[in-house]
PDB file of C-alpha atoms in Angstrom:
ATOM      1  CA  MET A   1      23.958  -5.123  25.252  1.00 47.00           C
ATOM      2  CA  SER A   2      22.766  -3.004  22.330  1.00 50.00           C
ATOM      3  CA  THR A   3      19.467  -1.186  22.767  1.00 50.00           C
ATOM      4  CA  SER A   4      17.198   0.655  20.382  1.00 54.00           C
ATOM      5  CA  VAL A   5      15.954   4.175  20.901  1.00 57.00           C
ATOM      6  CA  LEU A   6      12.377   2.907  20.688  1.00 61.00           C
ATOM      7  CA  PHE A   7      12.879  -0.209  22.813  1.00 63.00           C
ATOM      8  CA  ASP A   8      14.205  -0.643  26.316  1.00 73.00           C
ATOM      9  CA  ALA A   9      15.856  -3.991  26.981  1.00 79.00           C
ATOM     10  CA  PRO A  10      13.766  -5.895  29.543  1.00 78.00           C
ATOM     11  CA  GLY A  11      15.229  -6.681  32.941  1.00 81.00           C
ATOM     12  CA  PRO A  12      15.203 -10.072  34.670  1.00 83.00           C
ATOM     13  CA  ARG A  13      11.498  -9.880  35.533  1.00 83.00           C
ATOM     14  CA  GLY A  14      10.607  -8.679  32.049  1.00 82.00           C
ATOM     15  CA  ARG A  15      12.523 -11.519  30.411  1.00 85.00           C
ATOM     16  CA  LEU A  16      10.883 -14.030  32.752  1.00 89.00           C
ATOM     17  CA  ARG A  17       7.446 -12.617  31.930  1.00 88.00           C
ATOM     18  CA  ASN A  18       8.171 -12.716  28.173  1.00 89.00           C
ATOM     19  CA  HIS A  19       9.361 -16.319  28.370  1.00 89.00           C
ATOM     20  CA  GLY A  20       6.237 -17.240  30.297  1.00 91.00           C
ATOM     21  CA  LEU A  21       3.959 -15.592  27.754  1.00 92.00           C
ATOM     22  CA  THR A  22       5.817 -17.350  24.955  1.00 93.00           C
ATOM     23  CA  VAL A  23       5.329 -20.745  26.583  1.00 93.00           C
ATOM     24  CA  ILE A  24       1.633 -20.044  27.182  1.00 95.00           C
ATOM     25  CA  SER A  25       1.168 -18.930  23.557  1.00 94.00           C
ATOM     26  CA  VAL A  26       2.873 -22.066  22.227  1.00 94.00           C
ATOM     27  CA  ILE A  27       0.724 -24.271  24.442  1.00 95.00           C
ATOM     28  CA  ALA A  28      -2.431 -22.458  23.298  1.00 95.00           C
ATOM     29  CA  VAL A  29      -1.515 -22.876  19.609  1.00 94.00           C
ATOM     30  CA  LEU A  30      -0.719 -26.566  20.118  1.00 94.00           C
ATOM     31  CA  ALA A  31      -4.040 -27.023  21.913  1.00 94.00           C
ATOM     32  CA  VAL A  32      -5.924 -25.448  19.009  1.00 94.00           C
ATOM     33  CA  LEU A  33      -4.079 -27.629  16.499  1.00 90.00           C
ATOM     34  CA  TYR A  34      -4.804 -30.711  18.579  1.00 90.00           C
ATOM     35  CA  GLY A  35      -8.479 -29.746  18.733  1.00 90.00           C
ATOM     36  CA  VAL A  36      -8.570 -29.400  14.947  1.00 85.00           C
ATOM     37  CA  TYR A  37      -6.840 -32.757  14.580  1.00 84.00           C
ATOM     38  CA  ARG A  38      -9.323 -34.457  16.931  1.00 86.00           C
ATOM     39  CA  GLY A  39     -12.261 -32.927  15.068  1.00 84.00           C
ATOM     40  CA  PHE A  40     -10.964 -34.112  11.694  1.00 80.00           C
ATOM     41  CA  ASP A  41     -10.120 -37.524  13.106  1.00 79.00           C
ATOM     42  CA  ALA A  42     -13.615 -37.922  14.578  1.00 81.00           C
ATOM     43  CA  LYS A  43     -15.060 -37.246  11.110  1.00 75.00           C
ATOM     44  CA  GLY A  44     -12.721 -39.782   9.528  1.00 77.00           C
ATOM     45  CA  GLN A  45     -10.807 -37.170   7.532  1.00 75.00           C
ATOM     46  CA  PHE A  46      -7.472 -38.927   8.067  1.00 76.00           C
ATOM     47  CA  GLU A  47      -8.529 -42.272   6.683  1.00 79.00           C
ATOM     48  CA  GLY A  48      -6.236 -43.486   3.939  1.00 76.00           C
ATOM     49  CA  LYS A  49      -8.992 -44.054   1.377  1.00 81.00           C
ATOM     50  CA  ILE A  50      -9.941 -40.371   1.103  1.00 83.00           C
ATOM     51  CA  TRP A  51      -6.287 -39.307   0.761  1.00 85.00           C
ATOM     52  CA  GLN A  52      -5.490 -42.052  -1.755  1.00 85.00           C
ATOM     53  CA  PRO A  53      -6.526 -39.995  -4.838  1.00 84.00           C
ATOM     54  CA  PHE A  54      -3.830 -37.410  -4.063  1.00 86.00           C
ATOM     55  CA  LEU A  55      -1.185 -40.121  -4.209  1.00 85.00           C
ATOM     56  CA  GLU A  56      -2.138 -41.030  -7.762  1.00 87.00           C
ATOM     57  CA  TRP A  57      -0.636 -39.251 -10.770  1.00 89.00           C
ATOM     58  CA  ASN A  58      -3.925 -39.329 -12.679  1.00 88.00           C
ATOM     59  CA  THR A  59      -5.550 -37.042 -10.086  1.00 87.00           C
ATOM     60  CA  TRP A  60      -2.832 -34.447 -10.498  1.00 89.00           C
ATOM     61  CA  GLN A  61      -2.779 -34.759 -14.273  1.00 89.00           C
ATOM     62  CA  VAL A  62      -6.545 -34.475 -14.760  1.00 87.00           C
ATOM     63  CA  PHE A  63      -7.579 -32.085 -11.981  1.00 88.00           C
ATOM     64  CA  ILE A  64      -4.846 -30.222 -10.116  1.00 90.00           C
ATOM     65  CA  ILE A  65      -2.233 -29.430 -12.774  1.00 91.00           C
ATOM     66  CA  PRO A  66      -4.725 -28.038 -15.357  1.00 90.00           C
ATOM     67  CA  GLY A  67      -6.213 -25.858 -12.613  1.00 90.00           C
ATOM     68  CA  LEU A  68      -2.761 -24.710 -11.528  1.00 92.00           C
ATOM     69  CA  ILE A  69      -1.906 -23.800 -15.123  1.00 92.00           C
ATOM     70  CA  GLY A  70      -5.143 -21.810 -15.396  1.00 91.00           C
ATOM     71  CA  THR A  71      -4.364 -19.939 -12.180  1.00 92.00           C
ATOM     72  CA  LEU A  72      -0.802 -19.127 -13.217  1.00 93.00           C
ATOM     73  CA  ARG A  73      -1.873 -18.100 -16.716  1.00 93.00           C
ATOM     74  CA  ALA A  74      -4.505 -15.671 -15.450  1.00 92.00           C
ATOM     75  CA  ALA A  75      -2.198 -14.329 -12.724  1.00 93.00           C
ATOM     76  CA  ALA A  76       0.729 -13.795 -15.106  1.00 93.00           C
ATOM     77  CA  VAL A  77      -1.294 -11.948 -17.747  1.00 94.00           C
ATOM     78  CA  ALA A  78      -3.183  -9.888 -15.180  1.00 94.00           C
ATOM     79  CA  ALA A  79       0.039  -9.000 -13.309  1.00 93.00           C
ATOM     80  CA  VAL A  80       1.712  -7.649 -16.455  1.00 94.00           C
ATOM     81  CA  LEU A  81      -1.356  -5.663 -17.466  1.00 95.00           C
ATOM     82  CA  ALA A  82      -1.956  -4.385 -13.917  1.00 93.00           C
ATOM     83  CA  LEU A  83       1.656  -3.159 -13.630  1.00 92.00           C
ATOM     84  CA  ALA A  84       1.329  -1.349 -16.958  1.00 93.00           C
ATOM     85  CA  PHE A  85      -2.060   0.085 -15.965  1.00 94.00           C
ATOM     86  CA  GLY A  86      -0.694   1.209 -12.599  1.00 91.00           C
ATOM     87  CA  ALA A  87       2.377   2.846 -14.114  1.00 88.00           C
ATOM     88  CA  ILE A  88       0.394   4.720 -16.790  1.00 91.00           C
ATOM     89  CA  PHE A  89      -2.398   5.976 -14.558  1.00 92.00           C
ATOM     90  CA  GLY A  90      -0.091   6.591 -11.605  1.00 88.00           C
ATOM     91  CA  LEU A  91       2.077   8.870 -13.703  1.00 86.00           C
ATOM     92  CA  ALA A  92      -1.021  10.432 -15.282  1.00 88.00           C
ATOM     93  CA  ARG A  93      -2.195  11.444 -11.817  1.00 88.00           C
ATOM     94  CA  LEU A  94       1.090  13.319 -11.393  1.00 83.00           C
ATOM     95  CA  SER A  95       0.547  15.370 -14.554  1.00 82.00           C
ATOM     96  CA  ASP A  96       0.413  19.159 -14.407  1.00 80.00           C
ATOM     97  CA  HIS A  97      -2.392  19.121 -16.977  1.00 83.00           C
ATOM     98  CA  ALA A  98      -5.849  18.907 -15.402  1.00 88.00           C
ATOM     99  CA  TRP A  99      -7.332  17.281 -18.523  1.00 90.00           C
ATOM    100  CA  ILE A 100      -5.003  14.313 -17.921  1.00 87.00           C
ATOM    101  CA  ARG A 101      -4.854  14.298 -14.110  1.00 87.00           C
ATOM    102  CA  ILE A 102      -8.599  14.511 -13.361  1.00 91.00           C
ATOM    103  CA  PRO A 103      -9.848  11.742 -15.742  1.00 91.00           C
ATOM    104  CA  ALA A 104      -7.019   9.475 -14.553  1.00 90.00           C
ATOM    105  CA  GLY A 105      -8.039  10.104 -10.953  1.00 90.00           C
ATOM    106  CA  VAL A 106     -11.673   9.313 -11.727  1.00 92.00           C
ATOM    107  CA  VAL A 107     -10.756   6.023 -13.423  1.00 92.00           C
ATOM    108  CA  VAL A 108      -8.505   4.966 -10.546  1.00 92.00           C
ATOM    109  CA  GLU A 109     -11.000   5.836  -7.823  1.00 91.00           C
ATOM    110  CA  VAL A 110     -13.935   4.168  -9.612  1.00 92.00           C
ATOM    111  CA  PHE A 111     -12.234   0.834 -10.266  1.00 92.00           C
ATOM    112  CA  ARG A 112     -10.589   0.845  -6.846  1.00 90.00           C
ATOM    113  CA  ALA A 113     -13.983   1.288  -5.166  1.00 90.00           C
ATOM    114  CA  ILE A 114     -15.894  -1.425  -7.063  1.00 90.00           C
ATOM    115  CA  PRO A 115     -15.691  -4.874  -5.389  1.00 91.00           C
ATOM    116  CA  LEU A 116     -13.617  -7.180  -7.552  1.00 91.00           C
ATOM    117  CA  LEU A 117     -16.278  -9.898  -7.584  1.00 89.00           C
ATOM    118  CA  LEU A 118     -18.868  -7.489  -8.998  1.00 90.00           C
ATOM    119  CA  LEU A 119     -16.350  -6.253 -11.540  1.00 90.00           C
ATOM    120  CA  ILE A 120     -15.712  -9.796 -12.745  1.00 90.00           C
ATOM    121  CA  PHE A 121     -19.462 -10.422 -12.962  1.00 88.00           C
ATOM    122  CA  PHE A 122     -20.068  -7.274 -15.021  1.00 88.00           C
ATOM    123  CA  ILE A 123     -17.258  -8.048 -17.428  1.00 88.00           C
ATOM    124  CA  PHE A 124     -18.312 -11.696 -17.763  1.00 88.00           C
ATOM    125  CA  TYR A 125     -21.864 -10.797 -18.772  1.00 86.00           C
ATOM    126  CA  LEU A 126     -20.651  -8.037 -21.098  1.00 83.00           C
ATOM    127  CA  ALA A 127     -17.879 -10.201 -22.598  1.00 74.00           C
ATOM    128  CA  PRO A 128     -19.933 -11.521 -25.559  1.00 76.00           C
ATOM    129  CA  THR A 129     -20.594  -7.922 -26.576  1.00 74.00           C
ATOM    130  CA  LEU A 130     -17.073  -6.655 -25.851  1.00 69.00           C
ATOM    131  CA  PHE A 131     -15.018  -9.506 -27.270  1.00 65.00           C
ATOM    132  CA  GLY A 132     -17.389 -11.284 -29.647  1.00 64.00           C
ATOM    133  CA  GLY A 133     -15.879 -14.707 -29.031  1.00 63.00           C
ATOM    134  CA  GLY A 134     -13.255 -16.624 -27.139  1.00 67.00           C
ATOM    135  CA  ASP A 135     -12.745 -17.572 -23.517  1.00 72.00           C
ATOM    136  CA  TYR A 136     -15.146 -15.236 -21.732  1.00 82.00           C
ATOM    137  CA  ALA A 137     -14.262 -16.510 -18.266  1.00 86.00           C
ATOM    138  CA  PHE A 138     -10.542 -15.964 -18.790  1.00 89.00           C
ATOM    139  CA  ALA A 139     -11.114 -12.486 -20.225  1.00 88.00           C
ATOM    140  CA  ALA A 140     -13.405 -11.537 -17.326  1.00 89.00           C
ATOM    141  CA  VAL A 141     -10.966 -12.722 -14.665  1.00 92.00           C
ATOM    142  CA  VAL A 142      -7.925 -11.081 -16.275  1.00 92.00           C
ATOM    143  CA  LEU A 143      -9.649  -7.784 -17.058  1.00 92.00           C
ATOM    144  CA  GLY A 144     -11.229  -7.595 -13.615  1.00 93.00           C
ATOM    145  CA  LEU A 145      -7.910  -8.271 -11.893  1.00 94.00           C
ATOM    146  CA  THR A 146      -6.184  -5.756 -14.157  1.00 94.00           C
ATOM    147  CA  LEU A 147      -8.611  -2.915 -13.491  1.00 94.00           C
ATOM    148  CA  TYR A 148      -8.838  -3.424  -9.728  1.00 94.00           C
ATOM    149  CA  ASN A 149      -5.208  -4.195  -8.922  1.00 94.00           C
ATOM    150  CA  GLY A 150      -3.959  -1.730 -11.533  1.00 93.00           C
ATOM    151  CA  SER A 151      -5.904   1.044  -9.786  1.00 93.00           C
ATOM    152  CA  VAL A 152      -4.328   0.127  -6.466  1.00 92.00           C
ATOM    153  CA  LEU A 153      -0.866   0.024  -8.067  1.00 92.00           C
ATOM    154  CA  ALA A 154      -1.500   3.453  -9.595  1.00 91.00           C
ATOM    155  CA  GLU A 155      -1.826   4.842  -6.074  1.00 90.00           C
ATOM    156  CA  VAL A 156       1.335   2.969  -5.082  1.00 89.00           C
ATOM    157  CA  VAL A 157       3.232   4.595  -7.960  1.00 88.00           C
ATOM    158  CA  ARG A 158       1.923   8.053  -7.095  1.00 87.00           C
ATOM    159  CA  ALA A 159       2.771   7.615  -3.411  1.00 84.00           C
ATOM    160  CA  GLY A 160       6.208   6.202  -4.245  1.00 82.00           C
ATOM    161  CA  VAL A 161       7.133   9.222  -6.363  1.00 82.00           C
ATOM    162  CA  HIS A 162       5.870  11.605  -3.671  1.00 79.00           C
ATOM    163  CA  ALA A 163       7.955   9.707  -1.093  1.00 75.00           C
ATOM    164  CA  VAL A 164      11.215  10.756  -2.750  1.00 78.00           C
ATOM    165  CA  PRO A 165      12.655  13.762  -0.868  1.00 78.00           C
ATOM    166  CA  LYS A 166      11.636  17.035  -2.479  1.00 76.00           C
ATOM    167  CA  GLY A 167      15.234  18.228  -2.609  1.00 74.00           C
ATOM    168  CA  GLN A 168      15.994  15.619  -5.258  1.00 75.00           C
ATOM    169  CA  SER A 169      13.661  17.158  -7.831  1.00 72.00           C
ATOM    170  CA  GLU A 170      14.521  20.731  -6.810  1.00 70.00           C
ATOM    171  CA  ALA A 171      18.221  20.107  -7.413  1.00 79.00           C
ATOM    172  CA  ALA A 172      17.469  18.486 -10.765  1.00 76.00           C
ATOM    173  CA  TYR A 173      15.348  21.453 -11.845  1.00 73.00           C
ATOM    174  CA  ALA A 174      18.141  23.769 -10.695  1.00 77.00           C
ATOM    175  CA  VAL A 175      20.581  22.243 -13.185  1.00 76.00           C
ATOM    176  CA  GLY A 176      18.133  22.635 -16.081  1.00 76.00           C
ATOM    177  CA  MET A 177      16.368  19.287 -16.312  1.00 78.00           C
ATOM    178  CA  ARG A 178      12.800  19.222 -17.617  1.00 77.00           C
ATOM    179  CA  LYS A 179       9.947  17.528 -15.768  1.00 72.00           C
ATOM    180  CA  ASN A 180       9.915  14.361 -17.852  1.00 73.00           C
ATOM    181  CA  GLN A 181      13.677  14.024 -17.330  1.00 73.00           C
ATOM    182  CA  VAL A 182      13.330  14.584 -13.589  1.00 75.00           C
ATOM    183  CA  LEU A 183      10.580  12.000 -13.372  1.00 75.00           C
ATOM    184  CA  ARG A 184      12.289   9.435 -15.593  1.00 71.00           C
ATOM    185  CA  LEU A 185      15.892   9.829 -14.497  1.00 73.00           C
ATOM    186  CA  VAL A 186      15.696  11.017 -10.884  1.00 75.00           C
ATOM    187  CA  LEU A 187      12.394  10.205  -9.188  1.00 78.00           C
ATOM    188  CA  LEU A 188      11.304   6.869 -10.661  1.00 77.00           C
ATOM    189  CA  PRO A 189      14.628   5.014 -10.191  1.00 78.00           C
ATOM    190  CA  GLN A 190      14.535   5.891  -6.491  1.00 77.00           C
ATOM    191  CA  ALA A 191      10.800   5.334  -6.086  1.00 78.00           C
ATOM    192  CA  ILE A 192      10.959   1.803  -7.516  1.00 79.00           C
ATOM    193  CA  THR A 193      12.948   0.564  -4.543  1.00 76.00           C
ATOM    194  CA  ALA A 194      10.553   2.191  -2.095  1.00 77.00           C
ATOM    195  CA  MET A 195       7.515   0.830  -3.960  1.00 82.00           C
ATOM    196  CA  MET A 196       8.753  -2.760  -4.227  1.00 81.00           C
ATOM    197  CA  PRO A 197       7.244  -4.128  -0.967  1.00 80.00           C
ATOM    198  CA  ALA A 198       3.815  -2.640  -1.739  1.00 84.00           C
ATOM    199  CA  ILE A 199       3.939  -3.899  -5.335  1.00 86.00           C
ATOM    200  CA  VAL A 200       4.807  -7.405  -4.183  1.00 84.00           C
ATOM    201  CA  SER A 201       2.013  -7.410  -1.625  1.00 85.00           C
ATOM    202  CA  GLN A 202      -0.480  -6.401  -4.298  1.00 89.00           C
ATOM    203  CA  LEU A 203       0.781  -9.090  -6.681  1.00 88.00           C
ATOM    204  CA  VAL A 204       0.277 -11.685  -3.936  1.00 88.00           C
ATOM    205  CA  VAL A 205      -3.291 -10.397  -3.545  1.00 90.00           C
ATOM    206  CA  LEU A 206      -3.742 -10.626  -7.328  1.00 92.00           C
ATOM    207  CA  LEU A 207      -2.559 -14.238  -7.345  1.00 91.00           C
ATOM    208  CA  LYS A 208      -5.002 -15.207  -4.606  1.00 89.00           C
ATOM    209  CA  ASP A 209      -7.844 -13.257  -6.212  1.00 90.00           C
ATOM    210  CA  THR A 210      -7.672 -15.478  -9.301  1.00 91.00           C
ATOM    211  CA  ALA A 211      -9.723 -17.856  -7.135  1.00 89.00           C
ATOM    212  CA  LEU A 212     -12.710 -15.544  -7.672  1.00 89.00           C
ATOM    213  CA  GLY A 213     -12.928 -17.039 -11.159  1.00 87.00           C
ATOM    214  CA  TYR A 214     -14.532 -19.968  -9.344  1.00 84.00           C
ATOM    215  CA  ILE A 215     -17.834 -18.089  -9.357  1.00 85.00           C
ATOM    216  CA  ILE A 216     -17.964 -17.887 -13.185  1.00 86.00           C
ATOM    217  CA  ALA A 217     -16.638 -21.435 -13.697  1.00 82.00           C
ATOM    218  CA  TYR A 218     -13.161 -20.372 -14.814  1.00 87.00           C
ATOM    219  CA  VAL A 219     -10.858 -23.397 -14.897  1.00 87.00           C
ATOM    220  CA  ASP A 220      -8.458 -22.509 -12.108  1.00 88.00           C
ATOM    221  CA  LEU A 221      -6.907 -24.317  -9.161  1.00 88.00           C
ATOM    222  CA  LEU A 222      -9.818 -23.667  -6.810  1.00 87.00           C
ATOM    223  CA  ASN A 223     -12.428 -24.757  -9.349  1.00 87.00           C
ATOM    224  CA  THR A 224     -10.795 -28.011 -10.428  1.00 86.00           C
ATOM    225  CA  GLY A 225      -9.249 -28.893  -7.071  1.00 83.00           C
ATOM    226  CA  PHE A 226     -12.035 -27.881  -4.694  1.00 82.00           C
ATOM    227  CA  LYS A 227     -15.203 -28.268  -6.777  1.00 81.00           C
ATOM    228  CA  ILE A 228     -14.674 -30.834  -9.521  1.00 83.00           C
ATOM    229  CA  LEU A 229     -12.241 -33.163  -7.749  1.00 84.00           C
ATOM    230  CA  PRO A 230     -14.366 -33.756  -4.589  1.00 82.00           C
ATOM    231  CA  ALA A 231     -17.332 -34.498  -6.866  1.00 79.00           C
ATOM    232  CA  ALA A 232     -15.284 -37.224  -8.541  1.00 81.00           C
ATOM    233  CA  PHE A 233     -13.928 -38.646  -5.277  1.00 82.00           C
ATOM    234  CA  PHE A 234     -16.637 -38.624  -2.618  1.00 79.00           C
ATOM    235  CA  GLY A 235     -15.501 -37.544   0.865  1.00 75.00           C
ATOM    236  CA  SER A 236     -12.299 -35.829  -0.263  1.00 80.00           C
ATOM    237  CA  LEU A 237     -13.490 -32.229   0.249  1.00 83.00           C
ATOM    238  CA  ILE A 238     -11.367 -31.481   3.326  1.00 85.00           C
ATOM    239  CA  PRO A 239      -8.217 -33.184   1.933  1.00 85.00           C
ATOM    240  CA  ALA A 240      -8.719 -31.265  -1.317  1.00 87.00           C
ATOM    241  CA  ALA A 241      -8.996 -27.971   0.596  1.00 87.00           C
ATOM    242  CA  ILE A 242      -5.799 -28.764   2.523  1.00 87.00           C
ATOM    243  CA  VAL A 243      -3.845 -29.687  -0.618  1.00 89.00           C
ATOM    244  CA  ILE A 244      -5.080 -26.636  -2.553  1.00 90.00           C
ATOM    245  CA  GLY A 245      -4.275 -24.377   0.414  1.00 89.00           C
ATOM    246  CA  ILE A 246      -0.730 -25.747   0.587  1.00 91.00           C
ATOM    247  CA  ILE A 247      -0.252 -25.108  -3.143  1.00 91.00           C
ATOM    248  CA  TYR A 248      -1.443 -21.494  -2.774  1.00 90.00           C
ATOM    249  CA  VAL A 249       0.918 -20.971   0.171  1.00 90.00           C
ATOM    250  CA  ALA A 250       3.813 -22.387  -1.866  1.00 91.00           C
ATOM    251  CA  LEU A 251       3.019 -20.101  -4.827  1.00 90.00           C
ATOM    252  CA  ASN A 252       2.925 -17.015  -2.604  1.00 86.00           C
ATOM    253  CA  LEU A 253       6.181 -17.990  -0.885  1.00 88.00           C
ATOM    254  CA  VAL A 254       7.888 -18.330  -4.267  1.00 88.00           C
ATOM    255  CA  LEU A 255       6.543 -14.940  -5.353  1.00 84.00           C
ATOM    256  CA  SER A 256       7.640 -13.319  -2.089  1.00 80.00           C
ATOM    257  CA  TYR A 257      11.123 -14.856  -2.384  1.00 83.00           C
ATOM    258  CA  LEU A 258      11.446 -13.611  -5.962  1.00 81.00           C
ATOM    259  CA  ALA A 259      10.346 -10.138  -4.909  1.00 75.00           C
ATOM    260  CA  THR A 260      12.812 -10.087  -2.012  1.00 77.00           C
ATOM    261  CA  TRP A 261      15.597 -11.036  -4.398  1.00 80.00           C
ATOM    262  CA  LEU A 262      14.590  -8.288  -6.829  1.00 73.00           C
ATOM    263  CA  GLU A 263      14.422  -5.730  -4.015  1.00 69.00           C
ATOM    264  CA  ARG A 264      17.905  -6.628  -2.762  1.00 74.00           C
ATOM    265  CA  ARG A 265      19.244  -6.495  -6.302  1.00 73.00           C
ATOM    266  CA  SER A 266      17.654  -3.095  -6.931  1.00 65.00           C
ATOM    267  CA  ARG A 267      19.086  -1.715  -3.691  1.00 66.00           C
ATOM    268  CA  ARG A 268      22.569  -2.812  -4.766  1.00 67.00           C
ATOM    269  CA  SER A 269      22.130  -1.284  -8.218  1.00 60.00           C
ATOM    270  CA  LYS A 270      23.646   2.163  -8.702  1.00 52.00           C
ATOM    271  CA  LYS A 271      20.788   3.062 -11.031  1.00 51.00           C
ATOM    272  CA  THR A 272      18.035   2.557  -8.461  1.00 47.00           C
ATOM    273  CA  ALA A 273      19.650   3.152  -5.072  1.00 45.00           C
ATOM    274  CA  ALA A 274      19.770   6.824  -4.214  1.00 45.00           C
ATOM    275  CA  ARG A 275      22.628   8.365  -2.261  1.00 43.00           C
ATOM    276  CA  PRO A 276      21.816   9.833   1.129  1.00 37.00           C
ATOM    277  CA  VAL A 277      20.550  13.389   0.946  1.00 35.00           C
ATOM    278  CA  ALA A 278      22.887  15.855   2.604  1.00 39.00           C
ATOM    279  CA  ALA A 279      21.655  17.738   5.643  1.00 36.00           C
ATOM    280  CA  PRO A 280      20.715  21.425   5.241  1.00 39.00           C
ATOM    281  CA  GLY A 281      23.780  23.650   5.269  1.00 43.00           C
ATOM    282  CA  SER A 282      26.192  20.956   4.143  1.00 41.00           C
ATOM    283  CA  ALA A 283      28.577  21.461   1.272  1.00 42.00           C
ATOM    284  CA  GLU A 284      26.824  19.258  -1.284  1.00 40.00           C
ATOM    285  CA  VAL A 285      23.372  17.966  -1.982  1.00 39.00           C
ATOM    286  CA  GLY A 286      23.055  14.482  -3.555  1.00 40.00           C
ATOM    287  CA  VAL A 287      20.278  14.070  -6.050  1.00 38.00           C
ATOM    288  CA  ALA A 288      20.267  10.428  -7.115  1.00 39.00           C
ATOM    289  CA  ALA A 289      22.612   7.491  -7.363  1.00 39.00           C
ATOM    290  CA  GLY A 290      25.492   7.734  -9.829  1.00 40.00           C
ATOM    291  CA  GLN A 291      26.955  10.617 -11.766  1.00 40.00           C
ATOM    292  CA  GLY A 292      25.094  12.083 -14.715  1.00 41.00           C
ATOM    293  CA  THR A 293      21.781  11.017 -16.139  1.00 40.00           C
ATOM    294  CA  GLU A 294      22.833   7.391 -16.702  1.00 41.00           C
ATOM    295  CA  GLY A 295      22.973   6.789 -12.956  1.00 40.00           C
ATOM    296  CA  GLY A 296      19.355   7.765 -12.487  1.00 42.00           C
ATOM    297  CA  GLY A 297      20.025  11.332 -11.383  1.00 42.00           C
ATOM    298  CA  LEU A 298      22.283  14.355 -11.543  1.00 42.00           C
ATOM    299  CA  ALA A 299      24.429  15.854  -8.823  1.00 42.00           C
ATOM    300  CA  PRO A 300      25.490  19.508  -9.045  1.00 42.00           C
ATOM    301  CA  ASP A 301      29.163  20.230  -9.747  1.00 43.00           C
ATOM    302  CA  ARG A 302      29.391  22.919  -7.075  1.00 41.00           C
ATOM    303  CA  PRO A 303      27.815  23.495  -3.665  1.00 42.00           C
ATOM    304  CA  VAL A 304      24.247  24.788  -3.615  1.00 39.00           C
ATOM    305  CA  GLU A 305      24.205  28.242  -2.093  1.00 39.00           C
TER     306      GLU A 305
END
């Protein structure tokens, strides 16, 4: 039996206790689900007539699919802009120049501290002045998501670069690389793999936060599926909430699966997967994956004394 340093394998009594707690937990969850089912059934929420609209193509074509397209459109644009914002301001916060580092820090901290709903409100009411014309609701949702999530991603980028072992950059400087080369060829390729889980989590948050466009009447999945559709089909509020919730869960699962695939691919790539750093006193010190600058780093030709 294999054991972990941080976990002792339970004995017979421990296994019996764990199995008992598992059974009790399953029974408790089933009881809660049954209680929810009985409550919905008592209110007539499982009657066929209130679920019938979701079995008709016209409902999906008129209400759900346009809202889904609006959600995906806002999420896609905001995700691209937030990643760019996070990369630019995250790297700016790593600058040696105070006139770049301090303003970037102020911008990140301000937009990270403002509640996203208030940010969307401010932008929506300023949109006629800022943009002059067009889809104000779409611009407010996208810009709000970009500023808030981009500020969070900026901190992710900064933390990811700092997470790379210090010996990597020291060895690169020792062989004559300049700071921009060290950052671009040594630190960032390794930091991307470490940052991937946090980036994916923030993108999932961004996708769900598109629902805040509901408050300014942006045509998204929550607005059309949970507000407009129940008004057209009386009594379908709970079924609409269930269907919309399932769609959101499916979207997030697809995004998480895509991110997991990208993370595995990046870990297998020689340009983003760093070699293990040698212990102090060993013959060689690895800097980054691959040989030369094309592999994302540079390893010294002789032992570091």
